[in-house]
Amino acid sequence: MKKIAILLSMVISLGMFAKSADAQVNVSINIGSQPMWGPVGYDYASYYYFPDIDAYYSISKRQFIYLNGNHWVWGSSLPGRYKYDLDRGYKVVINDPDPWTRAPYYRQQYGRYKGWYGKQTIIRNSNDPKYYQWNGRGPKGNNGHDNGNGHGRGNDNNQGHGNGHGHGHDRR
């Protein structure tokens, strides 16, 4: 009877330890939710701020937030008047809620990045393995996606005739 009580207390202790350890490991990652034109290096991002046009992008809602007169407006795309290149324009990652409500702060803090076109690697162009699943890039043997001419080395024991689907120019 004493052995059963000790065993039962050990099981309960292990269960409580496992539960507390589980509660401590809570990491948010939204790499796959970020647009292909988003900057690399961030496992999580709530918003992007575009210093060149003083606008924001909500990653979770996939909506742009921009000024129309004196009011912040949400839209699935930027109005044509912006003529903004999302691939080349500089993006600042912001993880504060509703950053447009503190627009003067962000203008002052990140205004120095105006005009930094093309100075930021975007997810689409990244060679970082953590983005391969989303940007189709990666080393040879990555399911035949070698960004080349369709002669990837996927599923063919590296014989050069895999089921590859090239995406653009071969950069070897």
Tab-separated table of N, CA and C in Angstrom:
chain	number	residue	atom	x	y	z
A	1	MET	N	0.822	-1.188	0.000
A	1	MET	CA	0.000	0.000	0.000
A	1	MET	C	0.869	1.256	0.000
A	2	LYS	N	1.962	1.186	0.760
A	2	LYS	CA	2.862	2.327	0.846
A	2	LYS	C	3.519	2.571	-0.511
A	3	LYS	N	3.859	1.503	-1.231
A	3	LYS	CA	4.482	1.626	-2.544
A	3	LYS	C	3.526	2.264	-3.552
A	4	ILE	N	2.268	1.924	-3.461
A	4	ILE	CA	1.260	2.500	-4.358
A	4	ILE	C	1.127	3.996	-4.085
A	5	ALA	N	1.124	4.402	-2.853
A	5	ALA	CA	1.016	5.819	-2.502
A	5	ALA	C	2.223	6.597	-3.028
A	6	ILE	N	3.415	6.022	-2.897
A	6	ILE	CA	4.620	6.684	-3.390
A	6	ILE	C	4.578	6.784	-4.914
A	7	LEU	N	4.190	5.703	-5.568
A	7	LEU	CA	4.093	5.699	-7.029
A	7	LEU	C	3.066	6.719	-7.512
A	8	LEU	N	1.920	6.765	-6.827
A	8	LEU	CA	0.866	7.718	-7.193
A	8	LEU	C	1.353	9.153	-7.017
A	9	SER	N	2.065	9.440	-5.935
A	9	SER	CA	2.573	10.805	-5.731
A	9	SER	C	3.624	11.169	-6.776
A	10	MET	N	4.421	10.184	-7.213
A	10	MET	CA	5.406	10.439	-8.263
A	10	MET	C	4.716	10.766	-9.590
A	11	VAL	N	3.672	10.035	-9.924
A	11	VAL	CA	2.939	10.272	-11.171
A	11	VAL	C	2.298	11.651	-11.146
A	12	ILE	N	1.717	12.013	-10.016
A	12	ILE	CA	1.083	13.329	-9.891
A	12	ILE	C	2.139	14.426	-10.010
A	13	SER	N	3.290	14.243	-9.369
A	13	SER	CA	4.370	15.230	-9.446
A	13	SER	C	4.871	15.392	-10.874
A	14	LEU	N	5.060	14.276	-11.566
A	14	LEU	CA	5.499	14.339	-12.958
A	14	LEU	C	4.472	15.048	-13.825
A	15	GLY	N	3.207	14.781	-13.583
A	15	GLY	CA	2.141	15.445	-14.344
A	15	GLY	C	2.142	16.942	-14.120
A	16	MET	N	2.352	17.357	-12.877
A	16	MET	CA	2.381	18.793	-12.584
A	16	MET	C	3.620	19.432	-13.198
A	17	PHE	N	4.757	18.736	-13.150
A	17	PHE	CA	5.979	19.264	-13.752
A	17	PHE	C	5.819	19.414	-15.257
A	18	ALA	N	5.259	18.400	-15.893
A	18	ALA	CA	5.065	18.450	-17.345
A	18	ALA	C	4.133	19.596	-17.711
A	19	LYS	N	3.085	19.801	-16.925
A	19	LYS	CA	2.146	20.877	-17.216
A	19	LYS	C	2.821	22.238	-17.071
A	20	SER	N	3.635	22.427	-16.010
A	20	SER	CA	4.300	23.720	-15.842
A	20	SER	C	5.348	23.938	-16.923
A	21	ALA	N	6.044	22.880	-17.333
A	21	ALA	CA	7.031	23.018	-18.405
A	21	ALA	C	6.336	23.354	-19.716
A	22	ASP	N	5.198	22.754	-19.961
A	22	ASP	CA	4.436	23.026	-21.171
A	22	ASP	C	3.968	24.478	-21.200
A	23	ALA	N	3.574	25.004	-20.067
A	23	ALA	CA	3.083	26.376	-20.003
A	23	ALA	C	4.204	27.383	-20.244
A	24	GLN	N	5.444	27.003	-19.975
A	24	GLN	CA	6.541	27.927	-20.129
A	24	GLN	C	7.035	28.026	-21.566
A	25	VAL	N	6.735	27.057	-22.391
A	25	VAL	CA	7.199	27.066	-23.774
A	25	VAL	C	6.056	27.563	-24.652
A	26	ASN	N	6.107	28.840	-24.993
A	26	ASN	CA	5.073	29.441	-25.809
A	26	ASN	C	5.748	30.428	-26.750
A	27	VAL	N	6.093	29.965	-27.942
A	27	VAL	CA	6.799	30.792	-28.905
A	27	VAL	C	5.874	31.067	-30.081
A	28	SER	N	5.738	32.322	-30.436
A	28	SER	CA	4.915	32.689	-31.582
A	28	SER	C	5.786	32.825	-32.818
A	29	ILE	N	5.395	32.137	-33.870
A	29	ILE	CA	6.095	32.220	-35.148
A	29	ILE	C	5.036	32.401	-36.220
A	30	ASN	N	5.215	33.406	-37.059
A	30	ASN	CA	4.270	33.595	-38.158
A	30	ASN	C	4.998	33.819	-39.480
A	31	ILE	N	6.099	33.091	-39.668
A	31	ILE	CA	6.873	33.251	-40.901
A	31	ILE	C	5.999	33.006	-42.119
A	32	GLY	N	5.207	31.948	-42.112
A	32	GLY	CA	4.376	31.610	-43.262
A	32	GLY	C	3.260	32.600	-43.523
A	33	SER	N	2.913	33.414	-42.543
A	33	SER	CA	1.866	34.416	-42.714
A	33	SER	C	2.395	35.711	-43.307
A	34	GLN	N	3.695	35.920	-43.182
A	34	GLN	CA	4.273	37.164	-43.672
A	34	GLN	C	4.310	37.145	-45.196
A	35	PRO	N	4.045	38.284	-45.820
A	35	PRO	CA	4.061	38.329	-47.293
A	35	PRO	C	5.459	38.101	-47.845
A	36	MET	N	5.531	37.646	-49.079
A	36	MET	CA	6.815	37.356	-49.709
A	36	MET	C	7.695	38.600	-49.825
A	37	TRP	N	7.091	39.784	-49.810
A	37	TRP	CA	7.854	41.022	-49.875
A	37	TRP	C	8.273	41.520	-48.491
A	38	GLY	N	7.971	40.741	-47.447
A	38	GLY	CA	8.357	41.119	-46.092
A	38	GLY	C	9.847	40.929	-45.858
A	39	PRO	N	10.409	41.655	-44.904
A	39	PRO	CA	11.842	41.541	-44.636
A	39	PRO	C	12.178	40.233	-43.929
A	40	VAL	N	13.368	39.715	-44.177
A	40	VAL	CA	13.815	38.492	-43.517
A	40	VAL	C	14.346	38.812	-42.124
A	41	GLY	N	14.460	37.764	-41.314
A	41	GLY	CA	15.066	37.907	-40.001
A	41	GLY	C	14.083	38.001	-38.856
A	42	TYR	N	12.803	37.867	-39.129
A	42	TYR	CA	11.801	38.013	-38.082
A	42	TYR	C	10.908	36.779	-38.059
A	43	ASP	N	10.964	36.018	-36.951
A	43	ASP	CA	10.092	34.863	-36.819
A	43	ASP	C	8.659	35.295	-36.562
A	44	TYR	N	8.499	36.483	-36.018
A	44	TYR	CA	7.163	37.001	-35.752
A	44	TYR	C	7.129	38.492	-36.063
A	45	ALA	N	6.059	38.918	-36.677
A	45	ALA	CA	5.852	40.343	-36.950
A	45	ALA	C	4.350	40.610	-36.963
A	46	SER	N	3.931	41.677	-36.325
A	46	SER	CA	2.517	42.068	-36.329
A	46	SER	C	2.213	43.036	-37.460
A	47	TYR	N	3.069	44.048	-37.588
A	47	TYR	CA	2.867	45.096	-38.583
A	47	TYR	C	4.184	45.433	-39.264
A	48	TYR	N	4.080	45.974	-40.465
A	48	TYR	CA	5.210	46.606	-41.129
A	48	TYR	C	4.879	48.085	-41.225
A	49	TYR	N	5.889	48.904	-41.014
A	49	TYR	CA	5.752	50.335	-41.217
A	49	TYR	C	6.596	50.703	-42.430
A	50	PHE	N	6.032	51.498	-43.337
A	50	PHE	CA	6.713	51.950	-44.544
A	50	PHE	C	7.067	53.426	-44.369
A	51	PRO	N	8.289	53.742	-43.975
A	51	PRO	CA	8.655	55.148	-43.743
A	51	PRO	C	8.496	56.036	-44.980
A	52	ASP	N	8.709	55.470	-46.174
A	52	ASP	CA	8.623	56.278	-47.393
A	52	ASP	C	7.226	56.840	-47.648
A	53	ILE	N	6.215	56.117	-47.219
A	53	ILE	CA	4.843	56.555	-47.505
A	53	ILE	C	4.007	56.747	-46.244
A	54	ASP	N	4.640	56.596	-45.074
A	54	ASP	CA	3.959	56.763	-43.795
A	54	ASP	C	2.685	55.914	-43.740
A	55	ALA	N	2.844	54.638	-44.004
A	55	ALA	CA	1.715	53.706	-43.988
A	55	ALA	C	2.138	52.435	-43.269
A	56	TYR	N	1.169	51.574	-42.982
A	56	TYR	CA	1.400	50.336	-42.237
A	56	TYR	C	0.766	49.170	-42.979
A	57	TYR	N	1.158	47.967	-42.577
A	57	TYR	CA	0.545	46.748	-43.113
A	57	TYR	C	0.310	45.803	-41.945
A	58	SER	N	-0.932	45.356	-41.795
A	58	SER	CA	-1.276	44.376	-40.772
A	58	SER	C	-1.083	42.991	-41.367
A	59	ILE	N	-0.142	42.236	-40.811
A	59	ILE	CA	0.156	40.912	-41.342
A	59	ILE	C	-0.998	39.953	-41.087
A	60	SER	N	-1.578	39.989	-39.903
A	60	SER	CA	-2.662	39.052	-39.594
A	60	SER	C	-3.922	39.320	-40.416
A	61	LYS	N	-4.198	40.581	-40.714
A	61	LYS	CA	-5.405	40.925	-41.479
A	61	LYS	C	-5.128	41.071	-42.969
A	62	ARG	N	-3.834	41.093	-43.334
A	62	ARG	CA	-3.426	41.284	-44.724
A	62	ARG	C	-4.049	42.555	-45.310
A	63	GLN	N	-3.922	43.621	-44.547
A	63	GLN	CA	-4.503	44.905	-44.920
A	63	GLN	C	-3.476	46.023	-44.735
A	64	PHE	N	-3.523	46.991	-45.628
A	64	PHE	CA	-2.703	48.198	-45.507
A	64	PHE	C	-3.482	49.219	-44.699
A	65	ILE	N	-2.775	50.030	-43.937
A	65	ILE	CA	-3.379	51.108	-43.164
A	65	ILE	C	-2.660	52.380	-43.604
A	66	TYR	N	-3.407	53.308	-44.174
A	66	TYR	CA	-2.794	54.515	-44.730
A	66	TYR	C	-3.713	55.706	-44.463
A	67	LEU	N	-3.121	56.891	-44.537
A	67	LEU	CA	-3.884	58.116	-44.310
A	67	LEU	C	-4.665	58.510	-45.561
A	68	ASN	N	-5.911	58.852	-45.342
A	68	ASN	CA	-6.756	59.436	-46.377
A	68	ASN	C	-7.305	60.721	-45.758
A	69	GLY	N	-6.682	61.824	-46.077
A	69	GLY	CA	-7.000	63.071	-45.376
A	69	GLY	C	-6.423	62.991	-43.976
A	70	ASN	N	-7.278	63.125	-42.981
A	70	ASN	CA	-6.847	63.021	-41.580
A	70	ASN	C	-7.270	61.715	-40.933
A	71	HIS	N	-7.709	60.756	-41.733
A	71	HIS	CA	-8.228	59.502	-41.184
A	71	HIS	C	-7.419	58.308	-41.688
A	72	TRP	N	-7.166	57.376	-40.782
A	72	TRP	CA	-6.506	56.138	-41.168
A	72	TRP	C	-7.531	55.216	-41.800
A	73	VAL	N	-7.193	54.685	-42.961
A	73	VAL	CA	-8.090	53.830	-43.733
A	73	VAL	C	-7.429	52.466	-43.918
A	74	TRP	N	-8.240	51.424	-43.877
A	74	TRP	CA	-7.757	50.059	-44.115
A	74	TRP	C	-8.143	49.651	-45.527
A	75	GLY	N	-7.231	48.948	-46.207
A	75	GLY	CA	-7.531	48.468	-47.549
A	75	GLY	C	-6.665	47.279	-47.919
A	76	SER	N	-7.168	46.455	-48.824
A	76	SER	CA	-6.415	45.267	-49.232
A	76	SER	C	-5.243	45.622	-50.145
A	77	SER	N	-5.222	46.840	-50.651
A	77	SER	CA	-4.094	47.304	-51.461
A	77	SER	C	-3.914	48.799	-51.213
A	78	LEU	N	-2.764	49.284	-51.606
A	78	LEU	CA	-2.501	50.717	-51.485
A	78	LEU	C	-3.131	51.439	-52.659
A	79	PRO	N	-3.631	52.645	-52.446
A	79	PRO	CA	-4.154	53.429	-53.566
A	79	PRO	C	-3.055	53.722	-54.586
A	80	GLY	N	-3.428	53.873	-55.832
A	80	GLY	CA	-2.481	54.120	-56.908
A	80	GLY	C	-1.595	55.338	-56.698
A	81	ARG	N	-2.051	56.301	-55.936
A	81	ARG	CA	-1.259	57.516	-55.733
A	81	ARG	C	0.062	57.236	-55.025
A	82	TYR	N	0.162	56.110	-54.356
A	82	TYR	CA	1.401	55.794	-53.638
A	82	TYR	C	2.519	55.335	-54.567
A	83	LYS	N	2.210	54.618	-55.627
A	83	LYS	CA	3.238	54.131	-56.563
A	83	LYS	C	4.441	53.586	-55.798
A	84	TYR	N	4.184	52.675	-54.893
A	84	TYR	CA	5.201	52.161	-53.978
A	84	TYR	C	5.589	50.745	-54.353
A	85	ASP	N	6.879	50.482	-54.421
A	85	ASP	CA	7.415	49.157	-54.739
A	85	ASP	C	7.608	48.390	-53.435
A	86	LEU	N	6.711	47.444	-53.151
A	86	LEU	CA	6.772	46.696	-51.900
A	86	LEU	C	8.026	45.830	-51.789
A	87	ASP	N	8.544	45.369	-52.904
A	87	ASP	CA	9.755	44.552	-52.868
A	87	ASP	C	10.981	45.376	-52.474
A	88	ARG	N	11.097	46.570	-53.002
A	88	ARG	CA	12.306	47.376	-52.793
A	88	ARG	C	12.197	48.365	-51.636
A	89	GLY	N	10.989	48.772	-51.289
A	89	GLY	CA	10.813	49.743	-50.219
A	89	GLY	C	11.173	49.169	-48.863
A	90	TYR	N	11.668	50.028	-47.985
A	90	TYR	CA	12.096	49.588	-46.665
A	90	TYR	C	10.896	49.369	-45.754
A	91	LYS	N	10.932	48.259	-45.012
A	91	LYS	CA	9.871	47.921	-44.073
A	91	LYS	C	10.448	47.809	-42.667
A	92	VAL	N	9.772	48.406	-41.708
A	92	VAL	CA	10.163	48.310	-40.306
A	92	VAL	C	9.155	47.393	-39.625
A	93	VAL	N	9.641	46.359	-38.939
A	93	VAL	CA	8.758	45.446	-38.212
A	93	VAL	C	8.352	46.105	-36.904
A	94	ILE	N	7.039	46.106	-36.651
A	94	ILE	CA	6.497	46.689	-35.421
A	94	ILE	C	5.584	45.659	-34.781
A	95	ASN	N	5.820	45.392	-33.510
A	95	ASN	CA	4.998	44.424	-32.789
A	95	ASN	C	4.177	45.074	-31.684
A	96	ASP	N	3.907	46.354	-31.821
A	96	ASP	CA	3.038	47.066	-30.895
A	96	ASP	C	1.623	47.056	-31.449
A	97	PRO	N	0.618	47.023	-30.582
A	97	PRO	CA	-0.759	47.060	-31.087
A	97	PRO	C	-1.107	48.445	-31.658
A	98	ASP	N	-1.821	48.454	-32.756
A	98	ASP	CA	-2.326	49.686	-33.384
A	98	ASP	C	-1.262	50.779	-33.515
A	99	PRO	N	-0.182	50.516	-34.228
A	99	PRO	CA	0.913	51.492	-34.288
A	99	PRO	C	0.531	52.827	-34.915
A	100	TRP	N	-0.450	52.872	-35.789
A	100	TRP	CA	-0.849	54.134	-36.425
A	100	TRP	C	-1.381	55.133	-35.410
A	101	THR	N	-1.797	54.645	-34.230
A	101	THR	CA	-2.257	55.573	-33.193
A	101	THR	C	-1.089	56.319	-32.559
A	102	ARG	N	0.140	55.858	-32.839
A	102	ARG	CA	1.349	56.526	-32.359
A	102	ARG	C	2.205	56.948	-33.550
A	103	ALA	N	1.557	57.351	-34.622
A	103	ALA	CA	2.247	57.685	-35.876
A	103	ALA	C	3.380	58.701	-35.699
A	104	PRO	N	3.209	59.776	-34.920
A	104	PRO	CA	4.320	60.726	-34.770
A	104	PRO	C	5.590	60.059	-34.215
A	105	TYR	N	5.414	59.136	-33.299
A	105	TYR	CA	6.561	58.427	-32.730
A	105	TYR	C	7.281	57.623	-33.815
A	106	TYR	N	6.538	56.853	-34.610
A	106	TYR	CA	7.154	56.018	-35.634
A	106	TYR	C	7.773	56.855	-36.756
A	107	ARG	N	7.156	57.970	-37.087
A	107	ARG	CA	7.753	58.872	-38.088
A	107	ARG	C	9.115	59.371	-37.607
A	108	GLN	N	9.157	59.782	-36.349
A	108	GLN	CA	10.397	60.311	-35.788
A	108	GLN	C	11.436	59.200	-35.635
A	109	GLN	N	11.007	58.043	-35.156
A	109	GLN	CA	11.926	56.940	-34.875
A	109	GLN	C	12.526	56.330	-36.143
A	110	TYR	N	11.726	56.211	-37.212
A	110	TYR	CA	12.162	55.472	-38.398
A	110	TYR	C	12.215	56.300	-39.679
A	111	GLY	N	12.049	57.600	-39.573
A	111	GLY	CA	12.115	58.462	-40.748
A	111	GLY	C	13.451	58.401	-41.469
A	112	ARG	N	14.495	58.038	-40.749
A	112	ARG	CA	15.830	57.963	-41.371
A	112	ARG	C	15.919	56.866	-42.419
A	113	TYR	N	14.958	55.961	-42.468
A	113	TYR	CA	14.981	54.874	-43.454
A	113	TYR	C	14.273	55.242	-44.757
A	114	LYS	N	13.802	56.459	-44.873
A	114	LYS	CA	13.217	56.898	-46.143
A	114	LYS	C	14.275	56.828	-47.234
A	115	GLY	N	13.892	56.300	-48.375
A	115	GLY	CA	14.809	56.230	-49.499
A	115	GLY	C	15.771	55.046	-49.468
A	116	TRP	N	15.593	54.123	-48.552
A	116	TRP	CA	16.478	52.959	-48.470
A	116	TRP	C	15.981	51.855	-49.397
A	117	TYR	N	15.736	52.163	-50.637
A	117	TYR	CA	15.212	51.188	-51.592
A	117	TYR	C	16.228	50.092	-51.872
A	118	GLY	N	15.783	48.858	-51.817
A	118	GLY	CA	16.621	47.717	-52.152
A	118	GLY	C	17.689	47.381	-51.130
A	119	LYS	N	17.634	47.964	-49.952
A	119	LYS	CA	18.667	47.707	-48.941
A	119	LYS	C	18.222	46.684	-47.903
A	120	GLN	N	17.196	45.934	-48.242
A	120	GLN	CA	16.652	44.971	-47.299
A	120	GLN	C	16.329	43.687	-48.058
A	121	THR	N	16.819	42.548	-47.580
A	121	THR	CA	16.489	41.274	-48.220
A	121	THR	C	15.063	40.906	-47.854
A	122	ILE	N	14.304	40.494	-48.852
A	122	ILE	CA	12.926	40.104	-48.604
A	122	ILE	C	12.808	38.584	-48.613
A	123	ILE	N	11.728	38.072	-48.054
A	123	ILE	CA	11.516	36.631	-47.924
A	123	ILE	C	11.623	35.942	-49.277
A	124	ARG	N	11.045	36.527	-50.307
A	124	ARG	CA	11.066	35.925	-51.642
A	124	ARG	C	12.488	35.662	-52.135
A	125	ASN	N	13.426	36.519	-51.770
A	125	ASN	CA	14.800	36.415	-52.260
A	125	ASN	C	15.769	35.796	-51.255
A	126	SER	N	15.267	35.314	-50.143
A	126	SER	CA	16.132	34.813	-49.085
A	126	SER	C	16.683	33.422	-49.388
A	127	ASN	N	17.912	33.200	-48.976
A	127	ASN	CA	18.522	31.877	-49.040
A	127	ASN	C	18.550	31.209	-47.675
A	128	ASP	N	17.872	31.789	-46.713
A	128	ASP	CA	17.804	31.225	-45.366
A	128	ASP	C	16.872	30.013	-45.384
A	129	PRO	N	17.327	28.862	-44.910
A	129	PRO	CA	16.510	27.643	-44.952
A	129	PRO	C	15.143	27.774	-44.295
A	130	LYS	N	14.994	28.653	-43.310
A	130	LYS	CA	13.693	28.742	-42.644
A	130	LYS	C	12.598	29.306	-43.560
A	131	TYR	N	12.994	29.907	-44.697
A	131	TYR	CA	12.008	30.447	-45.633
A	131	TYR	C	11.781	29.546	-46.844
A	132	TYR	N	12.525	28.464	-46.992
A	132	TYR	CA	12.424	27.615	-48.183
A	132	TYR	C	10.998	27.130	-48.436
A	133	GLN	N	10.316	26.788	-47.391
A	133	GLN	CA	8.955	26.268	-47.541
A	133	GLN	C	8.027	27.283	-48.208
A	134	TRP	N	8.297	28.563	-47.996
A	134	TRP	CA	7.408	29.604	-48.506
A	134	TRP	C	7.911	30.253	-49.784
A	135	ASN	N	9.209	30.316	-49.987
A	135	ASN	CA	9.691	31.030	-51.167
A	135	ASN	C	10.154	30.106	-52.281
A	136	GLY	N	10.122	28.781	-52.068
A	136	GLY	CA	10.473	27.835	-53.118
A	136	GLY	C	11.943	27.816	-53.462
A	137	ARG	N	12.753	28.533	-52.699
A	137	ARG	CA	14.196	28.555	-52.958
A	137	ARG	C	14.834	27.428	-52.175
A	138	GLY	N	16.095	27.378	-52.184
A	138	GLY	CA	16.797	26.404	-51.377
A	138	GLY	C	17.831	25.661	-52.183
A	139	PRO	N	18.547	24.797	-51.507
A	139	PRO	CA	19.607	24.062	-52.184
A	139	PRO	C	19.037	23.007	-53.106
A	140	LYS	N	19.858	22.506	-53.984
A	140	LYS	CA	19.438	21.423	-54.858
A	140	LYS	C	18.997	20.271	-53.976
A	141	GLY	N	17.968	19.585	-54.417
A	141	GLY	CA	17.431	18.503	-53.618
A	141	GLY	C	16.244	18.965	-52.801
A	142	ASN	N	15.875	20.234	-52.905
A	142	ASN	CA	14.729	20.769	-52.193
A	142	ASN	C	13.492	20.582	-53.063
A	143	ASN	N	13.072	19.344	-53.224
A	143	ASN	CA	11.918	18.977	-54.041
A	143	ASN	C	12.039	19.496	-55.461
A	144	GLY	N	13.247	19.609	-55.951
A	144	GLY	CA	13.443	19.995	-57.330
A	144	GLY	C	13.315	21.474	-57.586
A	145	HIS	N	13.101	22.261	-56.598
A	145	HIS	CA	12.970	23.702	-56.797
A	145	HIS	C	14.342	24.343	-56.662
A	146	ASP	N	15.011	24.563	-57.788
A	146	ASP	CA	16.337	25.149	-57.702
A	146	ASP	C	16.391	26.538	-58.302
A	147	ASN	N	15.239	27.138	-58.576
A	147	ASN	CA	15.164	28.469	-59.170
A	147	ASN	C	15.891	28.523	-60.496
A	148	GLY	N	16.030	27.426	-61.134
A	148	GLY	CA	16.745	27.398	-62.395
A	148	GLY	C	15.810	27.235	-63.562
A	149	ASN	N	16.167	26.382	-64.464
A	149	ASN	CA	15.428	26.249	-65.717
A	149	ASN	C	14.531	25.024	-65.736
A	150	GLY	N	14.128	24.532	-64.586
A	150	GLY	CA	13.232	23.398	-64.527
A	150	GLY	C	13.950	22.063	-64.485
A	151	HIS	N	15.258	22.063	-64.395
A	151	HIS	CA	16.006	20.814	-64.329
A	151	HIS	C	16.534	20.625	-62.913
A	152	GLY	N	15.638	20.681	-61.954
A	152	GLY	CA	16.034	20.526	-60.565
A	152	GLY	C	16.450	19.105	-60.265
A	153	ARG	N	17.015	18.919	-59.077
A	153	ARG	CA	17.508	17.599	-58.705
A	153	ARG	C	16.623	17.019	-57.618
A	154	GLY	N	15.347	16.986	-57.814
A	154	GLY	CA	14.458	16.460	-56.794
A	154	GLY	C	14.003	15.055	-57.105
A	155	ASN	N	14.015	14.209	-56.136
A	155	ASN	CA	13.483	12.852	-56.202
A	155	ASN	C	14.083	12.019	-57.323
A	156	ASP	N	15.365	12.198	-57.620
A	156	ASP	CA	15.955	11.395	-58.690
A	156	ASP	C	17.373	10.982	-58.349
A	157	ASN	N	17.685	10.965	-57.067
A	157	ASN	CA	19.030	10.596	-56.618
A	157	ASN	C	20.112	11.458	-57.259
A	158	ASN	N	19.821	12.729	-57.431
A	158	ASN	CA	20.759	13.718	-57.963
A	158	ASN	C	21.281	13.379	-59.356
A	159	GLN	N	20.427	12.853	-60.204
A	159	GLN	CA	20.819	12.552	-61.578
A	159	GLN	C	20.504	13.707	-62.517
A	160	GLY	N	19.876	14.777	-62.008
A	160	GLY	CA	19.653	15.961	-62.828
A	160	GLY	C	18.381	15.949	-63.644
A	161	HIS	N	17.519	14.965	-63.446
A	161	HIS	CA	16.287	14.915	-64.225
A	161	HIS	C	15.087	14.777	-63.302
A	162	GLY	N	15.079	15.517	-62.244
A	162	GLY	CA	14.015	15.384	-61.253
A	162	GLY	C	12.748	16.077	-61.684
A	163	ASN	N	11.851	16.206	-60.744
A	163	ASN	CA	10.568	16.837	-61.015
A	163	ASN	C	10.620	18.320	-60.718
A	164	GLY	N	11.728	18.958	-61.020
A	164	GLY	CA	11.928	20.369	-60.689
A	164	GLY	C	11.068	21.296	-61.515
A	165	HIS	N	10.771	22.408	-60.930
A	165	HIS	CA	10.011	23.461	-61.584
A	165	HIS	C	10.761	24.754	-61.346
A	166	GLY	N	11.503	25.221	-62.316
A	166	GLY	CA	12.311	26.417	-62.141
A	166	GLY	C	11.461	27.652	-61.965
A	167	HIS	N	11.974	28.601	-61.252
A	167	HIS	CA	11.269	29.862	-61.005
A	167	HIS	C	12.214	31.013	-61.320
A	168	GLY	N	12.386	31.335	-62.575
A	168	GLY	CA	13.231	32.476	-62.878
A	168	GLY	C	14.599	32.069	-63.346
A	169	HIS	N	15.566	32.851	-62.988
A	169	HIS	CA	16.923	32.665	-63.494
A	169	HIS	C	17.732	31.754	-62.599
A	170	ASP	N	18.573	30.973	-63.211
A	170	ASP	CA	19.474	30.099	-62.480
A	170	ASP	C	20.577	30.961	-61.896
A	171	ARG	N	20.775	30.919	-60.581
A	171	ARG	CA	21.732	31.802	-59.912
A	171	ARG	C	22.978	31.050	-59.464
A	172	ARG	N	23.321	29.948	-60.105
A	172	ARG	CA	24.507	29.199	-59.700
A	172	ARG	C	25.745	29.826	-60.200
